[in-house]
Amino acid sequence: MKPSVTSIVPSPWSRLSAAAEHIYWKLLIVGLPCAMLVLTVLALLTWVPRYAFEDPVPVPVRVLQDGDVRLDPAGALRALAREQPVLLHDTQLAEKPFWFSFAVPAPRPGEAAVIEFPSRHMIDVACWEGDGLAPLGSADRVNAQGLLFESRAGFGLRPEGLTAGTTVLCEASFVGPARLTVQQWDEGALAMAGRVFERNAGLLEGGILMLALFVFITALINRNATYVLFAVWLVINLRMGALSTGWDLQWLGHNVPVEGISRGREVTIALLYVVTFALFRSLFLKEVVGVGLRALLAVTQWSTVLMLALSVTLPYAQFLPLVWVASTVGSLVLLAVLVRIVVLTRSPVAAWYGAAIAVMLLASVYEVVAAAFGLQEWIGSINSVTAALASSLLATMAIAAQMRQEHEQRVQAQAKLEQSFEVMPLGLFTLDLQGRFVAANPAMRAALGARVVEQGGGHWDHYFTSVDWQHMLKALLAQPVAEFELVGRASARSPRGRRFLVRASLAGERIEGSLQDVTERSLATERLQYLAHHDPLTQVLNREAIRAELDWSLHGAGAGGALALAFLDLDRFKLINDLFGHYAGDEVLRQVCARTKALLQEGMHLGRMGGDEFILLMPGRGMAQARAVCQSIVDSIAGQPYRVGDRSFYVRGSIGLVEVAAGSSTKDAISTADRACREAKQSRGSHLVVFERHSPALLEHEAEIRLAGQLSASDDLQGLHLAMQPIMSLREPAQSLDFEVLLRMRDARGEDVPTTRLITAAEKSGRMSVIDRWVLRQTLSWVREHQGRLPHTRFICMNLSGASLNDETFVQDAVELLRHYADVAHYLCLEITESVALHDLENTRRFIAQVHELGAKVALDDFGAGYTSFSYLKELRGDLLKIDGSFIVNMNQHPANVAIVEAIVGLARNLGMRTVAEWAEDGATVQALAEIGIDYVQGFAIARPQSPERLLEMCSSADLVNDPELLHSLPLQA
């Protein structure tokens, strides 16, 4: 429906009313001020002045400065007779009294004459009648006696009883650049001039003080320190005008104490320049940076502070020349800077402020120059009074310009804010204290709907669920700014509700805030947080997260309760990756985790440690329940094949389950479970091994952990000692006493520590190379000490661990030890296993070469147990070949072992190496080895490990054999 014509076309009456309103305001704002201005100009040009008077008549005067010897009136009158009459005389800042005389001029017909001494620098004066030297009176700035009186800025004399031509003698004292003149006034004209003087003083004082008060109030309202400084500058400028006209002797109608007049003038002049520079710095600090004269301005500014200090210490006559020079130089510097600022900024505010300061400075310089060079007639037209008026007027215009500029800036800022409010992509809103939306920008309406600010459709709780209105209001009452993330109500566009970041603050009776749609960011953040704690492939907890859960269970809420920990490892999983690719392997891992998680109960956690290794955490579960869960997982993993494309795979898993005591370390708990898992992988049963608390396996593992900690905690290897197992020559048993050095340890109670536990703990603690270094040093030292008691010893074997051989520092230390014990190094035979040697073949070859150069021997240990034994023999040159004991034990019951040993013996003989058979447990095996051609034999059939002292008591290894049949079968025993 279209609107009617009357609703869009104004009526004649409304148009007439609007026109009348417009004319009314134009008359008030434009017409009335213009009429007042025209009337004022006509008055100044045509109306009769109210304060008109005739100018005074200058009187010639003779002047003489008092000397070092004070003159009396008679002597002064005689001395003055020799001086020439002048119309004026400058004191040149002299502070000694001056004598002057003049003849009383004849008055105008019908007028009463008055004599005036119009000098504002005159402090006191006394006069005498010239013929008889009769006193006429005296006056100072406090009292006046006789015919003398205070007149405007100076003093006056009523020549009552004095005839025309009578000589008058006077003595006067001055402070400052005084000019002595004598003028004859008509008494009425002088009175009128006094009224004008007082009126001008009142107008100037009242006008400038009112302007200063206005500026000060404006400064307080706007909290503007610059305006405060400007108000102070106006008051000091007023006092400078008063000093120029001579009414600085009073302040607001009250007389200034006489003793403070001189010092007050000095301080006023100094303060003018201090405040002027301070005001300049406050107004144009930013502009000065662009001008580039900051150093010069700083020097000038601090010189004004020096002038202020001198104003309270120096006499007026000494201070005034200094301030003249300082003010002239400072004025020129400021004027130069002001011109550059105005040219560069083109700011009307800066121009008006600069003009105000420039007028004051130019007037002051002008007055100083005029006073210094005797140009007193100039001061009448331009002085501190006109400077005060002009600068105050310009200051008013500057304030008005600045107010206009600030108003325009506020209008522009408001327009920009309104524009920003409309185009801001961030939702902006205003709420009342009842939770209703009062205002919303387009982005806010787009986020929540167009009816967000309509009546009845815009309450907070209509749009949000997670943070209701009362919760938000309480948050704002507790803190000035509240920020939180919330969820919007579900809609067709967003069934789960969109997420918003809200930042709000309480502003009086309103709540101002912003709303940002962070749905995508929030979901991405949640995804990143999920990925930070979960394995991206299997979606179970990652290594850090499962360790954190275990740590919390051990030392947090789970302390003191039951805690079961399982370590899961897939058997031969690497074959799937090698044969069918990592894609198949990854899919199998995902399916394994899916099956495992389906069997977990609430509160249990599954985490991937890496590869195909997982940890299962079961807090609050007893071992019986945990065993049942783990067995079901093992059965589920192996129960059905895993289908990947058109292929199917069967995978088995092994689990090590341990009961973890409260207070155990995370590292030790995982290590124990890993140990149990490795035993489960080696078992042929259910693939589940359980270490219950106080079980022998668990106690053994805990003992290994404690021993590893003991070895890591100190460099002092306490409890270690050496044992020696004989190695008997099958060709010359009675002439050989060779042996292998074995490591042994006793605990603090003197009990033997199992060697397997010691080796495992040393490897876990990373101390294996330290222990090997100790064994090597002890062995060489023992051999050197007992070399004379070992005539039948050809070699002493010592086993090197993989950690030591691959430790460059140990290798260097071992070589240095062999050099140090060069005299016994030929006894030593270092045993190297195949797996260790092939880890870094080049490093092993270099080490063997160094050992041979130093005279020591090398034995290749555990030969036959690896996969690359023949390549091993080809690459490395050894002296002895120790056949792995697995071929020797029960050799006579396994013909294949006999054949293998025979082959090894033949191979070693062709390579120039001697053979050693380990683990010879009975005499029949020794006899069989002798028949095959083995060079040396080692095992319980010969002797168990002996102490070094026991070994030194023997002449040969045959002395330790206890089997008579074996002794009878040895070649040299027959």
Short mmCIF file of N, CA, C and O in Angstrom, two decimals, residues 578-666:
data_model
loop_
_atom_site.label_atom_id
_atom_site.label_comp_id
_atom_site.label_asym_id
_atom_site.label_seq_id
_atom_site.Cartn_x
_atom_site.Cartn_y
_atom_site.Cartn_z
N ASP A 578 56.59 -55.40 5.39
CA ASP A 578 57.61 -55.74 4.41
C ASP A 578 57.02 -56.42 3.18
O ASP A 578 57.46 -56.16 2.03
N LEU A 579 56.01 -57.28 3.39
CA LEU A 579 55.47 -58.07 2.28
C LEU A 579 54.35 -57.36 1.53
O LEU A 579 54.24 -57.49 0.30
N PHE A 580 53.52 -56.61 2.25
CA PHE A 580 52.33 -56.05 1.63
C PHE A 580 52.26 -54.52 1.70
O PHE A 580 51.28 -53.93 1.25
N GLY A 581 53.23 -53.90 2.28
CA GLY A 581 53.28 -52.44 2.30
C GLY A 581 52.70 -51.84 3.57
O GLY A 581 51.98 -52.50 4.34
N HIS A 582 53.04 -50.59 3.79
CA HIS A 582 52.61 -49.92 5.02
C HIS A 582 51.12 -49.65 5.04
O HIS A 582 50.53 -49.51 6.12
N TYR A 583 50.51 -49.54 3.87
CA TYR A 583 49.07 -49.30 3.88
C TYR A 583 48.35 -50.47 4.54
O TYR A 583 47.44 -50.29 5.37
N ALA A 584 48.75 -51.69 4.19
CA ALA A 584 48.14 -52.86 4.81
C ALA A 584 48.45 -52.90 6.30
O ALA A 584 47.58 -53.22 7.13
N GLY A 585 49.69 -52.59 6.64
CA GLY A 585 50.04 -52.58 8.06
C GLY A 585 49.24 -51.56 8.85
O GLY A 585 48.78 -51.84 9.97
N ASP A 586 49.07 -50.36 8.28
CA ASP A 586 48.28 -49.32 8.97
C ASP A 586 46.84 -49.77 9.17
O ASP A 586 46.24 -49.54 10.23
N GLU A 587 46.26 -50.40 8.16
CA GLU A 587 44.87 -50.86 8.27
C GLU A 587 44.74 -51.94 9.33
O GLU A 587 43.77 -51.97 10.10
N VAL A 588 45.71 -52.83 9.41
CA VAL A 588 45.69 -53.85 10.44
C VAL A 588 45.77 -53.22 11.83
O VAL A 588 45.06 -53.62 12.76
N LEU A 589 46.63 -52.21 11.99
CA LEU A 589 46.73 -51.53 13.29
C LEU A 589 45.41 -50.89 13.68
O LEU A 589 45.00 -50.94 14.84
N ARG A 590 44.73 -50.27 12.71
CA ARG A 590 43.44 -49.66 13.01
C ARG A 590 42.42 -50.71 13.47
O ARG A 590 41.67 -50.49 14.42
N GLN A 591 42.40 -51.84 12.79
CA GLN A 591 41.45 -52.88 13.16
C GLN A 591 41.81 -53.51 14.51
O GLN A 591 40.92 -53.85 15.31
N VAL A 592 43.09 -53.67 14.78
CA VAL A 592 43.51 -54.19 16.09
C VAL A 592 43.04 -53.26 17.20
O VAL A 592 42.50 -53.70 18.23
N CYS A 593 43.22 -51.95 17.01
CA CYS A 593 42.80 -50.99 18.04
C CYS A 593 41.28 -50.98 18.19
O CYS A 593 40.75 -50.84 19.30
N ALA A 594 40.57 -51.11 17.07
CA ALA A 594 39.11 -51.15 17.16
C ALA A 594 38.65 -52.36 17.96
O ALA A 594 37.74 -52.27 18.81
N ARG A 595 39.25 -53.53 17.72
CA ARG A 595 38.88 -54.71 18.49
C ARG A 595 39.23 -54.55 19.96
O ARG A 595 38.47 -54.94 20.84
N THR A 596 40.39 -53.96 20.21
CA THR A 596 40.84 -53.81 21.60
C THR A 596 39.94 -52.83 22.36
O THR A 596 39.52 -53.10 23.49
N LYS A 597 39.64 -51.68 21.76
CA LYS A 597 38.80 -50.68 22.45
C LYS A 597 37.40 -51.22 22.71
O LYS A 597 36.76 -50.83 23.69
N ALA A 598 36.92 -52.12 21.86
CA ALA A 598 35.59 -52.68 22.07
C ALA A 598 35.52 -53.53 23.33
O ALA A 598 34.42 -53.74 23.89
N LEU A 599 36.66 -54.02 23.80
CA LEU A 599 36.69 -54.86 25.00
C LEU A 599 37.03 -54.09 26.26
O LEU A 599 37.00 -54.67 27.36
N LEU A 600 37.39 -52.82 26.12
CA LEU A 600 37.76 -52.03 27.30
C LEU A 600 36.53 -51.60 28.08
O LEU A 600 35.47 -51.34 27.50
N GLN A 601 36.69 -51.51 29.35
CA GLN A 601 35.63 -51.05 30.23
C GLN A 601 35.84 -49.57 30.55
O GLN A 601 36.88 -48.97 30.25
N GLU A 602 34.85 -48.98 31.18
CA GLU A 602 34.92 -47.55 31.50
C GLU A 602 36.11 -47.28 32.41
O GLU A 602 36.35 -47.99 33.39
N GLY A 603 36.84 -46.21 32.09
CA GLY A 603 37.99 -45.83 32.89
C GLY A 603 39.30 -46.42 32.42
O GLY A 603 40.37 -46.03 32.89
N MET A 604 39.24 -47.39 31.49
CA MET A 604 40.46 -47.96 30.94
C MET A 604 40.96 -47.12 29.77
O MET A 604 40.16 -46.50 29.07
N HIS A 605 42.27 -47.12 29.54
CA HIS A 605 42.87 -46.30 28.49
C HIS A 605 43.81 -47.15 27.67
O HIS A 605 44.59 -47.96 28.21
N LEU A 606 43.76 -46.92 26.35
CA LEU A 606 44.65 -47.58 25.43
C LEU A 606 45.51 -46.52 24.74
O LEU A 606 44.99 -45.53 24.23
N GLY A 607 46.81 -46.72 24.71
CA GLY A 607 47.71 -45.76 24.09
C GLY A 607 48.76 -46.45 23.26
O GLY A 607 49.22 -47.56 23.58
N ARG A 608 49.16 -45.77 22.17
CA ARG A 608 50.17 -46.34 21.28
C ARG A 608 51.53 -45.76 21.63
O ARG A 608 51.72 -44.54 21.65
N MET A 609 52.48 -46.64 21.90
CA MET A 609 53.83 -46.21 22.24
C MET A 609 54.68 -46.00 20.99
O MET A 609 55.69 -45.32 21.03
N GLY A 610 54.26 -46.59 19.87
CA GLY A 610 55.02 -46.47 18.63
C GLY A 610 55.05 -47.80 17.91
O GLY A 610 55.07 -48.87 18.53
N GLY A 611 55.03 -47.75 16.58
CA GLY A 611 55.06 -48.98 15.81
C GLY A 611 53.85 -49.84 16.12
O GLY A 611 52.70 -49.42 16.00
N ASP A 612 54.11 -51.08 16.56
CA ASP A 612 53.03 -52.00 16.91
C ASP A 612 52.99 -52.26 18.40
O ASP A 612 52.55 -53.32 18.85
N GLU A 613 53.44 -51.31 19.20
CA GLU A 613 53.48 -51.44 20.66
C GLU A 613 52.43 -50.52 21.28
O GLU A 613 52.33 -49.35 20.92
N PHE A 614 51.68 -51.08 22.24
CA PHE A 614 50.60 -50.35 22.88
C PHE A 614 50.66 -50.56 24.39
O PHE A 614 51.22 -51.55 24.88
N ILE A 615 50.07 -49.60 25.10
CA ILE A 615 49.94 -49.71 26.55
C ILE A 615 48.47 -49.67 26.90
O ILE A 615 47.71 -48.84 26.38
N LEU A 616 48.09 -50.56 27.82
CA LEU A 616 46.72 -50.62 28.30
C LEU A 616 46.74 -50.30 29.79
O LEU A 616 47.40 -51.00 30.58
N LEU A 617 46.04 -49.24 30.17
CA LEU A 617 46.02 -48.77 31.56
C LEU A 617 44.66 -49.10 32.16
O LEU A 617 43.62 -48.72 31.61
N MET A 618 44.68 -49.81 33.30
CA MET A 618 43.43 -50.23 33.94
C MET A 618 43.44 -49.84 35.40
O MET A 618 43.73 -50.66 36.29
N PRO A 619 43.18 -48.57 35.73
CA PRO A 619 43.17 -48.14 37.14
C PRO A 619 41.96 -48.69 37.88
O PRO A 619 40.87 -48.83 37.32
N GLY A 620 42.17 -49.00 39.14
CA GLY A 620 41.08 -49.47 39.99
C GLY A 620 40.65 -50.91 39.71
O GLY A 620 39.62 -51.36 40.21
N ARG A 621 41.42 -51.65 38.92
CA ARG A 621 41.08 -53.03 38.61
C ARG A 621 42.06 -53.97 39.30
O ARG A 621 43.27 -53.75 39.29
N GLY A 622 41.49 -55.04 39.85
CA GLY A 622 42.33 -56.08 40.43
C GLY A 622 42.97 -56.91 39.34
O GLY A 622 42.59 -56.86 38.16
N MET A 623 43.95 -57.71 39.73
CA MET A 623 44.69 -58.47 38.74
C MET A 623 43.83 -59.55 38.09
O MET A 623 44.02 -59.88 36.92
N ALA A 624 42.87 -60.09 38.81
CA ALA A 624 42.01 -61.12 38.22
C ALA A 624 41.19 -60.53 37.08
O ALA A 624 41.09 -61.11 35.99
N GLN A 625 40.59 -59.37 37.34
CA GLN A 625 39.79 -58.71 36.30
C GLN A 625 40.68 -58.26 35.14
O GLN A 625 40.32 -58.40 33.97
N ALA A 626 41.84 -57.69 35.46
CA ALA A 626 42.75 -57.24 34.41
C ALA A 626 43.23 -58.40 33.56
O ALA A 626 43.37 -58.30 32.34
N ARG A 627 43.52 -59.59 34.22
CA ARG A 627 43.95 -60.77 33.47
C ARG A 627 42.87 -61.21 32.48
O ARG A 627 43.16 -61.55 31.31
N ALA A 628 41.61 -61.15 32.94
CA ALA A 628 40.51 -61.57 32.07
C ALA A 628 40.39 -60.64 30.86
O ALA A 628 40.18 -61.09 29.72
N VAL A 629 40.53 -59.34 31.10
CA VAL A 629 40.45 -58.37 29.99
C VAL A 629 41.58 -58.61 29.00
O VAL A 629 41.38 -58.64 27.77
N CYS A 630 42.80 -58.80 29.51
CA CYS A 630 43.95 -58.99 28.62
C CYS A 630 43.83 -60.29 27.83
O CYS A 630 44.19 -60.35 26.65
N GLN A 631 43.34 -61.35 28.48
CA GLN A 631 43.19 -62.61 27.76
C GLN A 631 42.16 -62.50 26.65
O GLN A 631 42.35 -63.03 25.55
N SER A 632 41.07 -61.74 26.94
CA SER A 632 40.06 -61.55 25.90
C SER A 632 40.63 -60.73 24.74
O SER A 632 40.28 -60.96 23.57
N ILE A 633 41.52 -59.79 25.04
CA ILE A 633 42.15 -58.99 23.97
C ILE A 633 43.06 -59.87 23.12
O ILE A 633 43.05 -59.80 21.88
N VAL A 634 43.86 -60.73 23.76
CA VAL A 634 44.74 -61.63 23.02
C VAL A 634 43.92 -62.55 22.12
O VAL A 634 44.25 -62.76 20.94
N ASP A 635 42.83 -63.07 22.67
CA ASP A 635 41.99 -63.97 21.87
C ASP A 635 41.30 -63.23 20.73
O ASP A 635 41.18 -63.76 19.61
N SER A 636 40.85 -61.98 21.00
CA SER A 636 40.16 -61.22 19.97
C SER A 636 41.10 -60.85 18.83
O SER A 636 40.72 -60.88 17.65
N ILE A 637 42.34 -60.48 19.18
CA ILE A 637 43.30 -60.10 18.14
C ILE A 637 43.60 -61.27 17.21
O ILE A 637 43.67 -61.13 15.98
N ALA A 638 43.74 -62.48 17.80
CA ALA A 638 44.13 -63.65 16.98
C ALA A 638 42.93 -64.45 16.50
O ALA A 638 43.10 -65.39 15.72
N GLY A 639 41.72 -64.10 16.94
CA GLY A 639 40.57 -64.93 16.65
C GLY A 639 40.10 -64.89 15.22
O GLY A 639 39.69 -65.92 14.66
N GLN A 640 40.12 -63.76 14.59
CA GLN A 640 39.62 -63.61 13.23
C GLN A 640 40.66 -62.91 12.36
O GLN A 640 41.46 -62.12 12.86
N PRO A 641 40.61 -63.21 11.07
CA PRO A 641 41.59 -62.57 10.18
C PRO A 641 41.26 -61.10 9.96
O PRO A 641 40.14 -60.65 10.17
N TYR A 642 42.27 -60.37 9.51
CA TYR A 642 42.11 -58.96 9.21
C TYR A 642 42.07 -58.81 7.69
O TYR A 642 43.00 -59.22 6.99
N ARG A 643 40.99 -58.24 7.23
CA ARG A 643 40.81 -58.11 5.78
C ARG A 643 41.25 -56.71 5.33
O ARG A 643 40.78 -55.71 5.86
N VAL A 644 42.13 -56.68 4.37
CA VAL A 644 42.60 -55.44 3.75
C VAL A 644 42.50 -55.63 2.25
O VAL A 644 43.31 -56.35 1.63
N GLY A 645 41.46 -55.05 1.67
CA GLY A 645 41.22 -55.28 0.25
C GLY A 645 40.82 -56.72 0.03
O GLY A 645 39.91 -57.26 0.67
N ASP A 646 41.50 -57.41 -0.86
CA ASP A 646 41.21 -58.81 -1.15
C ASP A 646 42.14 -59.74 -0.40
O ASP A 646 42.21 -60.94 -0.71
N ARG A 647 42.86 -59.24 0.57
CA ARG A 647 43.78 -60.07 1.35
C ARG A 647 43.27 -60.23 2.78
O ARG A 647 42.56 -59.36 3.29
N SER A 648 43.70 -61.29 3.41
CA SER A 648 43.37 -61.54 4.80
C SER A 648 44.65 -61.87 5.56
O SER A 648 45.54 -62.57 5.02
N PHE A 649 44.76 -61.38 6.78
CA PHE A 649 45.95 -61.58 7.59
C PHE A 649 45.53 -62.08 8.97
O PHE A 649 44.54 -61.61 9.53
N TYR A 650 46.33 -63.03 9.48
CA TYR A 650 46.19 -63.43 10.87
C TYR A 650 47.33 -62.81 11.66
O TYR A 650 48.50 -62.90 11.26
N VAL A 651 46.98 -62.18 12.75
CA VAL A 651 47.97 -61.51 13.59
C VAL A 651 47.76 -61.96 15.03
O VAL A 651 46.62 -62.07 15.49
N ARG A 652 48.85 -62.20 15.70
CA ARG A 652 48.78 -62.53 17.13
C ARG A 652 49.40 -61.38 17.92
O ARG A 652 50.26 -60.66 17.43
N GLY A 653 48.96 -61.27 19.13
CA GLY A 653 49.50 -60.26 20.03
C GLY A 653 49.94 -60.87 21.33
O GLY A 653 49.36 -61.86 21.81
N SER A 654 50.99 -60.32 21.92
CA SER A 654 51.50 -60.77 23.22
C SER A 654 51.34 -59.64 24.21
O SER A 654 51.57 -58.46 23.89
N ILE A 655 50.93 -59.98 25.42
CA ILE A 655 50.67 -58.97 26.46
C ILE A 655 51.44 -59.34 27.70
O ILE A 655 51.41 -60.50 28.16
N GLY A 656 52.11 -58.31 28.25
CA GLY A 656 52.71 -58.43 29.56
C GLY A 656 51.92 -57.60 30.54
O GLY A 656 51.78 -56.39 30.37
N LEU A 657 51.37 -58.23 31.56
CA LEU A 657 50.50 -57.57 32.54
C LEU A 657 51.22 -57.50 33.87
O LEU A 657 51.74 -58.52 34.36
N VAL A 658 51.26 -56.31 34.46
CA VAL A 658 51.93 -56.14 35.75
C VAL A 658 51.01 -55.41 36.70
O VAL A 658 50.16 -54.61 36.29
N GLU A 659 51.20 -55.68 37.96
CA GLU A 659 50.50 -54.95 39.03
C GLU A 659 51.46 -53.87 39.53
O GLU A 659 52.55 -54.18 40.03
N VAL A 660 51.06 -52.60 39.38
CA VAL A 660 51.94 -51.48 39.69
C VAL A 660 51.64 -50.98 41.09
O VAL A 660 50.48 -50.70 41.43
N ALA A 661 52.67 -50.87 41.89
CA ALA A 661 52.51 -50.34 43.24
C ALA A 661 52.44 -48.83 43.21
O ALA A 661 53.09 -48.18 42.39
N ALA A 662 51.65 -48.25 44.11
CA ALA A 662 51.54 -46.80 44.19
C ALA A 662 52.90 -46.19 44.53
O ALA A 662 53.64 -46.72 45.36
N GLY A 663 53.22 -45.08 43.86
CA GLY A 663 54.49 -44.42 44.09
C GLY A 663 55.59 -44.86 43.15
O GLY A 663 56.68 -44.29 43.17
N SER A 664 55.33 -45.90 42.36
CA SER A 664 56.33 -46.32 41.38
C SER A 664 56.49 -45.24 40.32
O SER A 664 55.58 -44.46 40.06
N SER A 665 57.64 -45.24 39.68
CA SER A 665 57.87 -44.26 38.61
C SER A 665 57.22 -44.76 37.32
O SER A 665 57.08 -45.97 37.10
N THR A 666 56.84 -43.82 36.49
CA THR A 666 56.24 -44.16 35.20
C THR A 666 57.21 -44.97 34.35
O THR A 666 56.82 -45.97 33.72
#
